Short mmCIF file of C-alpha atoms in Angstrom, two decimals:
data_model
loop_
_atom_site.label_atom_id
_atom_site.label_comp_id
_atom_site.label_asym_id
_atom_site.label_seq_id
_atom_site.Cartn_x
_atom_site.Cartn_y
_atom_site.Cartn_z
CA MET A 1063 4.16 67.60 35.96
CA ILE A 1064 6.34 70.69 35.57
CA ILE A 1065 9.31 68.94 37.21
CA SER A 1066 8.90 65.98 34.87
CA SER A 1067 8.88 68.27 31.82
CA LEU A 1068 11.95 70.12 33.04
CA LEU A 1069 13.75 66.84 33.67
CA ASP A 1070 12.89 65.60 30.17
CA LEU A 1071 14.18 68.85 28.68
CA PHE A 1072 17.41 68.63 30.68
CA LEU A 1073 18.01 65.01 29.71
CA SER A 1074 17.36 65.64 26.04
CA GLU A 1075 19.65 68.68 25.96
CA PHE A 1076 22.58 67.57 28.07
CA ILE A 1077 22.72 63.79 28.08
CA PRO A 1078 23.22 62.34 24.62
CA ILE A 1079 21.28 59.22 23.77
CA LEU A 1080 23.77 56.58 22.77
CA THR A 1081 22.88 54.52 19.76
CA TRP A 1082 24.71 51.24 19.39
CA LEU A 1083 25.75 50.16 15.92
CA VAL A 1084 26.64 46.88 14.31
CA TYR A 1085 29.17 47.59 11.59
CA LEU A 1086 30.79 45.68 8.77
CA LEU A 1087 34.27 46.47 7.48
CA GLU A 1088 36.15 45.27 4.44
CA CYS A 1089 39.82 44.74 5.15
CA SER A 1090 42.67 45.30 2.69
CA ASP A 1091 42.85 41.56 1.96
CA GLY A 1092 39.13 41.52 1.01
CA SER A 1093 37.97 39.82 4.21
CA TYR A 1094 35.10 41.13 6.32
CA TYR A 1095 35.19 42.17 9.96
CA ALA A 1096 32.05 42.79 12.03
CA GLY A 1097 31.80 44.59 15.35
CA ILE A 1098 29.69 46.84 17.56
CA THR A 1099 30.30 50.34 18.86
CA ASN A 1100 28.57 53.47 20.10
CA ARG A 1101 31.35 55.71 18.73
CA LEU A 1102 31.74 54.78 15.07
CA GLU A 1103 34.25 57.42 13.99
CA HIS A 1104 36.48 56.67 16.98
CA ARG A 1105 36.29 52.92 16.34
CA LEU A 1106 37.13 53.27 12.64
CA ALA A 1107 40.11 55.45 13.49
CA ALA A 1108 41.24 52.83 16.01
CA HIS A 1109 40.99 50.04 13.41
CA ASN A 1110 42.94 52.04 10.85
CA SER A 1111 45.64 53.18 13.28
CA GLY A 1112 46.34 49.65 14.50
CA ASP A 1113 44.71 50.20 17.90
CA GLY A 1114 41.55 48.28 16.99
CA ALA A 1115 40.90 44.56 16.96
CA ARG A 1116 43.84 42.21 16.52
CA TYR A 1117 42.22 40.84 13.35
CA THR A 1118 42.24 44.21 11.59
CA ARG A 1119 45.75 45.26 12.66
CA ALA A 1120 47.43 43.23 9.94
CA ARG A 1121 44.71 43.96 7.38
CA ARG A 1122 44.75 47.75 7.22
CA PRO A 1123 43.34 49.91 5.88
CA VAL A 1124 39.74 48.95 6.51
CA VAL A 1125 36.71 50.44 4.77
CA LEU A 1126 33.25 50.78 6.31
CA LEU A 1127 30.67 48.88 4.25
CA ALA A 1128 27.49 49.13 6.34
CA THR A 1129 25.98 49.95 9.73
CA GLN A 1130 22.77 49.09 11.55
CA GLU A 1131 21.42 50.95 14.59
CA HIS A 1132 20.24 49.27 17.79
CA PRO A 1133 18.75 50.78 20.95
CA ASP A 1134 21.25 49.23 23.36
CA ARG A 1135 24.42 47.18 23.61
CA SER A 1136 22.56 43.94 24.24
CA GLU A 1137 20.53 44.20 21.03
CA ALA A 1138 23.64 45.19 19.05
CA SER A 1139 25.54 42.18 20.42
CA LYS A 1140 22.72 39.83 19.48
CA ALA A 1141 22.60 41.28 15.96
CA GLU A 1142 26.39 40.98 15.64
CA ALA A 1143 26.18 37.30 16.62
CA ARG A 1144 23.50 36.71 13.95
CA LEU A 1145 25.62 38.54 11.36
CA LYS A 1146 28.74 36.51 12.14
CA LYS A 1147 26.84 33.24 11.57
CA LEU A 1148 25.91 34.21 8.02
CA PRO A 1149 27.95 33.15 5.00
CA ARG A 1150 29.97 35.96 3.43
CA ALA A 1151 27.59 36.26 0.47
CA GLU A 1152 24.71 37.15 2.82
CA LYS A 1153 26.46 39.59 5.15
CA LEU A 1154 25.75 42.78 3.19
CA GLY A 1155 22.12 41.72 2.76
CA PHE A 1156 21.82 41.58 6.56
CA PHE A 1157 21.97 45.39 6.62
CA LYS A 1158 19.12 45.81 4.15
CA THR A 1159 16.57 44.22 6.49
#
């Protein structure tokens, strides 16, 4: 019991829990781009520097419109797939559910 408590303390203090995010960007041409990441600031910087997705390279700068948290990459990928199937008019509403 003591070892378990110490292990839990160690894990919570030294190993960050990664949260996966689905995100929606608006590009400079008004189009939307959706993706997933566990390092949002790094990913946004990559998109805006031209090191991100090919789609956003020619449509910089991009602006973050919304995010949604998921417990793991699999769930984030499934949510991203659902988001990409929606018509443009419903994409922002996806983040309010």
